[in-house]
Amino acid sequence: MTQTVGLLVMAYGTPYEESEVEAYYTDIRHGKKPEPEEIEDLKARYRFIGGVSPLARITDEQAEALRDTLNKMYEEKDIVFKLYIGLKHIHPFIEDALEQMHEDGINKAVTIVLTPHYSNFSVGAYDKRADEEAEKYGISLTHVKSFYQQPKFIQYWVKQINHTLNLIPKEEKDNTVLIVSAHSLPENMIVQSHDPYPNELRETTRLLKELSNVTHVAQGWQSEGNTGTPWLGPDVQDLTRSLYQKNKYQHFIYAPVGFVCNHLEVLYDNDYECKLVCDEVGAVYHRPPMPNTDPLFMELWQMKLMLFYY
Ligand code: FEC
């Protein structure tokens, strides 16, 4: 008999239209409404990248590709995965997804958050919300906690970085630096709780240094918020300036490996803000394509989720 298993794909979420920016930003701030100028500033950033972020569309595409991959893999075992999308800061919220699962009679599900590195304050927070809701309905959840060390994930970035490096004239290759980054978080939260997040990014950086053809590699943090307290650093823009001052690199390749698709934090914080610094110092900005629904990236799910059912 066919067994139906829930597949809960969780992601950050983005406003679907400008009128939702205020509510979305208020949710990010845990219910505290941002100042009007902060809301205006965020709207302006969305306008800069084309009005809305492609995140919603790509999250759906990634989730559907994942479901299809799994359904092909588990056909022989007579297991069917039914997809639910649960977002952190906008509808459909994580709680909506669990409620729908319950209505559909699902009592077992796997969950995955579309970000590679684990922090108690990122993936851990999504999982906690899902667990609390699942408990109400008696749904049993199995979480994928991280996938930064999955060979296919690393292979994806190695391939893209090497491809970008090959576009650089041969004689300038040694004058090139790779900056590997993830979303920053407030330093006190991470340090006090011995959070694994910084070590996981460090490990990704190490693997990319070992396996790609780039000689010079640095690690940075990006997209930090405005909380008046220190965040994990160095910030990628400051890092660009200091690396340039010290080494006069001609080319900067940015790999924002803490994200898996095109969205505001990449299209604005990397493609606009980091490029601005590169332009300022007279270096060339490069940013390899994000994984999105690249087949190599989608293959990584197979390996990770196979662990649960074989
Ligand atoms: O394309 C889009 O519309 C949304 C892109 C987006 C992603 C994303 C991922 C992460 N965030 C993380 C942590 C924080 C913390 C704060 C914070 C603030 C914002 C704001 C926007 C935003 N984040 Fe985000 N984040 C995205 C978007 N994020 C917009 C608000 C304006 C701003 O600060 O720029 C600070 C909250 C505060 O102000 O108190 C903390 C982490 C990730 C990566 C993991 C994940 O995807 O969950 C960590 C994508």
PDB file of N, CA, C and O and ligand atoms in Angstrom, residues 12-15 24-25 28-29 42 45-46 53 55 88 114-115 122 126 183-186 197 225-227 231 258-259 263-265, ligand 1:
ATOM      1  N   TYR A  12      12.884  31.430   4.108  1.00  0.00           N
ATOM      2  CA  TYR A  12      12.753  32.737   4.761  1.00  0.00           C
ATOM      3  C   TYR A  12      11.467  33.453   4.369  1.00  0.00           C
ATOM      4  O   TYR A  12      10.799  34.055   5.200  1.00  0.00           O
ATOM      5  N   GLY A  13      11.114  33.408   3.064  1.00  0.00           N
ATOM      6  CA  GLY A  13       9.934  34.123   2.587  1.00  0.00           C
ATOM      7  C   GLY A  13      10.267  35.555   2.220  1.00  0.00           C
ATOM      8  O   GLY A  13      11.250  36.127   2.695  1.00  0.00           O
ATOM      9  N   THR A  14       9.443  36.134   1.364  1.00  0.00           N
ATOM     10  CA  THR A  14       9.660  37.494   0.868  1.00  0.00           C
ATOM     11  C   THR A  14       8.301  38.119   0.566  1.00  0.00           C
ATOM     12  O   THR A  14       7.349  37.384   0.266  1.00  0.00           O
ATOM     13  N   PRO A  15       8.180  39.451   0.619  1.00  0.00           N
ATOM     14  CA  PRO A  15       6.881  40.048   0.267  1.00  0.00           C
ATOM     15  C   PRO A  15       6.546  39.765  -1.203  1.00  0.00           C
ATOM     16  O   PRO A  15       7.417  39.825  -2.057  1.00  0.00           O
ATOM     17  N   TYR A  24       5.880  42.316   6.573  1.00  0.00           N
ATOM     18  CA  TYR A  24       7.009  41.367   6.497  1.00  0.00           C
ATOM     19  C   TYR A  24       8.158  41.831   7.390  1.00  0.00           C
ATOM     20  O   TYR A  24       8.688  41.070   8.213  1.00  0.00           O
ATOM     21  N   TYR A  25       8.510  43.096   7.263  1.00  0.00           N
ATOM     22  CA  TYR A  25       9.624  43.656   8.039  1.00  0.00           C
ATOM     23  C   TYR A  25       9.270  43.641   9.532  1.00  0.00           C
ATOM     24  O   TYR A  25      10.111  43.348  10.394  1.00  0.00           O
ATOM     25  N   ILE A  28       9.882  40.224  10.793  1.00  0.00           N
ATOM     26  CA  ILE A  28      11.335  39.994  10.987  1.00  0.00           C
ATOM     27  C   ILE A  28      11.772  40.605  12.319  1.00  0.00           C
ATOM     28  O   ILE A  28      12.583  40.034  13.044  1.00  0.00           O
ATOM     29  N   ARG A  29      11.188  41.752  12.656  1.00  0.00           N
ATOM     30  CA  ARG A  29      11.530  42.438  13.910  1.00  0.00           C
ATOM     31  C   ARG A  29      10.700  41.916  15.099  1.00  0.00           C
ATOM     32  O   ARG A  29      10.460  42.647  16.057  1.00  0.00           O
ATOM     33  N   LEU A  42      13.881  49.683   2.740  1.00  0.00           N
ATOM     34  CA  LEU A  42      13.723  48.299   2.272  1.00  0.00           C
ATOM     35  C   LEU A  42      12.947  48.269   0.945  1.00  0.00           C
ATOM     36  O   LEU A  42      13.314  47.544   0.017  1.00  0.00           O
ATOM     37  N   ARG A  45      15.217  49.063  -1.799  1.00  0.00           N
ATOM     38  CA  ARG A  45      16.108  47.961  -2.183  1.00  0.00           C
ATOM     39  C   ARG A  45      15.372  46.947  -3.068  1.00  0.00           C
ATOM     40  O   ARG A  45      15.924  46.419  -4.020  1.00  0.00           O
ATOM     41  N   TYR A  46      14.095  46.681  -2.719  1.00  0.00           N
ATOM     42  CA  TYR A  46      13.323  45.764  -3.575  1.00  0.00           C
ATOM     43  C   TYR A  46      13.136  46.368  -4.967  1.00  0.00           C
ATOM     44  O   TYR A  46      13.263  45.677  -5.981  1.00  0.00           O
ATOM     45  N   SER A  53      11.355  40.359  -4.945  1.00  0.00           N
ATOM     46  CA  SER A  53      12.466  39.412  -4.960  1.00  0.00           C
ATOM     47  C   SER A  53      12.050  38.136  -5.704  1.00  0.00           C
ATOM     48  O   SER A  53      10.901  37.705  -5.588  1.00  0.00           O
ATOM     49  N   LEU A  55      12.814  35.362  -4.771  1.00  0.00           N
ATOM     50  CA  LEU A  55      12.884  34.292  -3.768  1.00  0.00           C
ATOM     51  C   LEU A  55      11.629  33.411  -3.725  1.00  0.00           C
ATOM     52  O   LEU A  55      11.740  32.181  -3.661  1.00  0.00           O
ATOM     53  N   LYS A  88       9.125  31.528   7.036  1.00  0.00           N
ATOM     54  CA  LYS A  88       9.416  32.070   8.363  1.00  0.00           C
ATOM     55  C   LYS A  88       8.701  33.404   8.596  1.00  0.00           C
ATOM     56  O   LYS A  88       8.182  33.652   9.672  1.00  0.00           O
ATOM     57  N   LEU A 114      15.833  25.735   3.553  1.00  0.00           N
ATOM     58  CA  LEU A 114      16.659  26.029   2.380  1.00  0.00           C
ATOM     59  C   LEU A 114      17.807  26.978   2.722  1.00  0.00           C
ATOM     60  O   LEU A 114      17.894  28.105   2.232  1.00  0.00           O
ATOM     61  N   THR A 115      18.665  26.514   3.589  1.00  0.00           N
ATOM     62  CA  THR A 115      19.920  27.208   3.907  1.00  0.00           C
ATOM     63  C   THR A 115      20.894  26.136   4.385  1.00  0.00           C
ATOM     64  O   THR A 115      20.503  25.244   5.148  1.00  0.00           O
ATOM     65  N   SER A 122      18.901  30.145  13.172  1.00  0.00           N
ATOM     66  CA  SER A 122      18.317  30.083  11.818  1.00  0.00           C
ATOM     67  C   SER A 122      17.553  28.770  11.690  1.00  0.00           C
ATOM     68  O   SER A 122      16.384  28.688  12.071  1.00  0.00           O
ATOM     69  N   TYR A 126      13.515  27.584  12.848  1.00  0.00           N
ATOM     70  CA  TYR A 126      12.477  27.031  11.956  1.00  0.00           C
ATOM     71  C   TYR A 126      11.995  25.686  12.533  1.00  0.00           C
ATOM     72  O   TYR A 126      10.796  25.420  12.618  1.00  0.00           O
ATOM     73  N   HIS A 183      25.163  34.677   5.776  1.00  0.00           N
ATOM     74  CA  HIS A 183      24.485  35.772   6.483  1.00  0.00           C
ATOM     75  C   HIS A 183      25.084  35.917   7.881  1.00  0.00           C
ATOM     76  O   HIS A 183      25.231  34.929   8.599  1.00  0.00           O
ATOM     77  N   SER A 184      25.414  37.131   8.246  1.00  0.00           N
ATOM     78  CA  SER A 184      25.935  37.360   9.596  1.00  0.00           C
ATOM     79  C   SER A 184      24.810  37.221  10.630  1.00  0.00           C
ATOM     80  O   SER A 184      23.629  37.244  10.282  1.00  0.00           O
ATOM     81  N   LEU A 185      25.218  37.062  11.877  1.00  0.00           N
ATOM     82  CA  LEU A 185      24.262  37.031  12.998  1.00  0.00           C
ATOM     83  C   LEU A 185      24.895  37.807  14.160  1.00  0.00           C
ATOM     84  O   LEU A 185      26.127  37.932  14.208  1.00  0.00           O
ATOM     85  N   PRO A 186      24.090  38.311  15.092  1.00  0.00           N
ATOM     86  CA  PRO A 186      24.676  39.035  16.224  1.00  0.00           C
ATOM     87  C   PRO A 186      25.689  38.160  16.972  1.00  0.00           C
ATOM     88  O   PRO A 186      25.395  37.009  17.313  1.00  0.00           O
ATOM     89  N   TYR A 197      27.366  27.463  13.824  1.00  0.00           N
ATOM     90  CA  TYR A 197      27.306  28.223  12.558  1.00  0.00           C
ATOM     91  C   TYR A 197      28.680  28.675  12.031  1.00  0.00           C
ATOM     92  O   TYR A 197      29.025  28.369  10.879  1.00  0.00           O
ATOM     93  N   GLY A 225      22.430  43.115  10.156  1.00  0.00           N
ATOM     94  CA  GLY A 225      21.313  44.012  10.469  1.00  0.00           C
ATOM     95  C   GLY A 225      21.768  45.188  11.314  1.00  0.00           C
ATOM     96  O   GLY A 225      22.941  45.284  11.693  1.00  0.00           O
ATOM     97  N   ASN A 226      20.793  46.032  11.615  1.00  0.00           N
ATOM     98  CA  ASN A 226      21.071  47.281  12.298  1.00  0.00           C
ATOM     99  C   ASN A 226      20.587  47.203  13.737  1.00  0.00           C
ATOM    100  O   ASN A 226      19.530  47.728  14.067  1.00  0.00           O
ATOM    101  N   THR A 227      21.317  46.488  14.593  1.00  0.00           N
ATOM    102  CA  THR A 227      20.798  46.307  15.952  1.00  0.00           C
ATOM    103  C   THR A 227      21.599  47.105  16.983  1.00  0.00           C
ATOM    104  O   THR A 227      21.297  47.067  18.168  1.00  0.00           O
ATOM    105  N   TRP A 231      28.047  42.289  15.081  1.00  0.00           N
ATOM    106  CA  TRP A 231      27.651  41.069  14.363  1.00  0.00           C
ATOM    107  C   TRP A 231      28.922  40.338  13.944  1.00  0.00           C
ATOM    108  O   TRP A 231      30.001  40.930  13.955  1.00  0.00           O
ATOM    109  N   GLY A 258      26.063  30.732   1.935  1.00  0.00           N
ATOM    110  CA  GLY A 258      25.046  30.566   2.982  1.00  0.00           C
ATOM    111  C   GLY A 258      23.635  30.678   2.419  1.00  0.00           C
ATOM    112  O   GLY A 258      22.655  30.462   3.135  1.00  0.00           O
ATOM    113  N   PHE A 259      23.534  31.023   1.141  1.00  0.00           N
ATOM    114  CA  PHE A 259      22.227  31.148   0.478  1.00  0.00           C
ATOM    115  C   PHE A 259      22.175  30.162  -0.682  1.00  0.00           C
ATOM    116  O   PHE A 259      23.217  29.768  -1.216  1.00  0.00           O
ATOM    117  N   HIS A 263      18.215  36.270  -4.432  1.00  0.00           N
ATOM    118  CA  HIS A 263      17.239  37.060  -3.666  1.00  0.00           C
ATOM    119  C   HIS A 263      17.898  38.353  -3.250  1.00  0.00           C
ATOM    120  O   HIS A 263      19.065  38.622  -3.608  1.00  0.00           O
ATOM    121  N   LEU A 264      17.170  39.131  -2.462  1.00  0.00           N
ATOM    122  CA  LEU A 264      17.635  40.473  -2.095  1.00  0.00           C
ATOM    123  C   LEU A 264      19.058  40.501  -1.547  1.00  0.00           C
ATOM    124  O   LEU A 264      19.860  41.353  -1.937  1.00  0.00           O
ATOM    125  N   GLU A 265      19.372  39.569  -0.635  1.00  0.00           N
ATOM    126  CA  GLU A 265      20.671  39.610   0.034  1.00  0.00           C
ATOM    127  C   GLU A 265      21.833  39.332  -0.923  1.00  0.00           C
ATOM    128  O   GLU A 265      22.963  39.684  -0.637  1.00  0.00           O
TER     129      GLU A 265
HETATM  130  O1  FEC B   1      14.746  38.216  -1.086  1.00  0.00           O
HETATM  131  C1  FEC B   1      14.132  38.504  -0.051  1.00  0.00           C
HETATM  132  O2  FEC B   1      13.130  39.189  -0.065  1.00  0.00           O
HETATM  133  C2  FEC B   1      14.474  38.007   1.299  1.00  0.00           C
HETATM  134  C3  FEC B   1      15.917  37.678   1.463  1.00  0.00           C
HETATM  135  C4  FEC B   1      16.395  37.312   2.841  1.00  0.00           C
HETATM  136  C5  FEC B   1      16.991  36.124   3.163  1.00  0.00           C
HETATM  137  C6  FEC B   1      17.439  36.228   4.517  1.00  0.00           C
HETATM  138  C7  FEC B   1      18.128  35.239   5.164  1.00  0.00           C
HETATM  139  C8  FEC B   1      18.590  35.297   6.433  1.00  0.00           C
HETATM  140  N1  FEC B   1      18.364  36.313   7.332  1.00  0.00           N
HETATM  141  C9  FEC B   1      18.986  35.998   8.514  1.00  0.00           C
HETATM  142  C10 FEC B   1      18.998  36.740   9.655  1.00  0.00           C
HETATM  143  C11 FEC B   1      18.475  38.021   9.791  1.00  0.00           C
HETATM  144  C12 FEC B   1      18.524  38.821  10.993  1.00  0.00           C
HETATM  145  C13 FEC B   1      17.943  40.045  10.705  1.00  0.00           C
HETATM  146  C14 FEC B   1      17.523  39.985   9.327  1.00  0.00           C
HETATM  147  C15 FEC B   1      16.891  41.016   8.649  1.00  0.00           C
HETATM  148  C16 FEC B   1      16.437  40.942   7.341  1.00  0.00           C
HETATM  149  C17 FEC B   1      15.703  42.004   6.648  1.00  0.00           C
HETATM  150  C18 FEC B   1      15.444  41.542   5.368  1.00  0.00           C
HETATM  151  C19 FEC B   1      15.983  40.210   5.267  1.00  0.00           C
HETATM  152  N2  FEC B   1      16.559  39.876   6.480  1.00  0.00           N
HETATM  153 FE1  FEC B   1      17.374  38.064   6.945  1.00  0.00          FE
HETATM  154  N3  FEC B   1      17.102  37.468   5.022  1.00  0.00           N
HETATM  155  C20 FEC B   1      16.447  38.140   4.012  1.00  0.00           C
HETATM  156  C21 FEC B   1      15.922  39.424   4.132  1.00  0.00           C
HETATM  157  N4  FEC B   1      17.845  38.750   8.811  1.00  0.00           N
HETATM  158  C22 FEC B   1      14.714  42.274   4.260  1.00  0.00           C
HETATM  159  C23 FEC B   1      15.310  43.344   7.266  1.00  0.00           C
HETATM  160  C24 FEC B   1      16.053  44.484   6.697  1.00  0.00           C
HETATM  161  C25 FEC B   1      17.532  44.342   6.820  1.00  0.00           C
HETATM  162  O3  FEC B   1      18.049  44.178   7.941  1.00  0.00           O
HETATM  163  O4  FEC B   1      18.158  44.325   5.748  1.00  0.00           O
HETATM  164  C26 FEC B   1      17.854  41.274  11.652  1.00  0.00           C
HETATM  165  C27 FEC B   1      16.534  41.446  12.255  1.00  0.00           C
HETATM  166  C28 FEC B   1      16.502  42.757  13.007  1.00  0.00           C
HETATM  167  O5  FEC B   1      16.610  43.817  12.376  1.00  0.00           O
HETATM  168  O6  FEC B   1      16.367  42.682  14.227  1.00  0.00           O
HETATM  169  C29 FEC B   1      19.117  38.372  12.322  1.00  0.00           C
HETATM  170  C30 FEC B   1      19.657  34.723   8.345  1.00  0.00           C
HETATM  171  C31 FEC B   1      19.426  34.287   7.074  1.00  0.00           C
HETATM  172  C32 FEC B   1      19.948  32.996   6.404  1.00  0.00           C
HETATM  173  C33 FEC B   1      19.181  31.812   6.873  1.00  0.00           C
HETATM  174  C34 FEC B   1      17.777  31.750   6.330  1.00  0.00           C
HETATM  175  O7  FEC B   1      17.556  31.843   5.112  1.00  0.00           O
HETATM  176  O8  FEC B   1      16.885  31.605   7.193  1.00  0.00           O
HETATM  177  C35 FEC B   1      20.494  34.012   9.413  1.00  0.00           C
HETATM  178  C36 FEC B   1      17.138  34.936   2.274  1.00  0.00           C
END
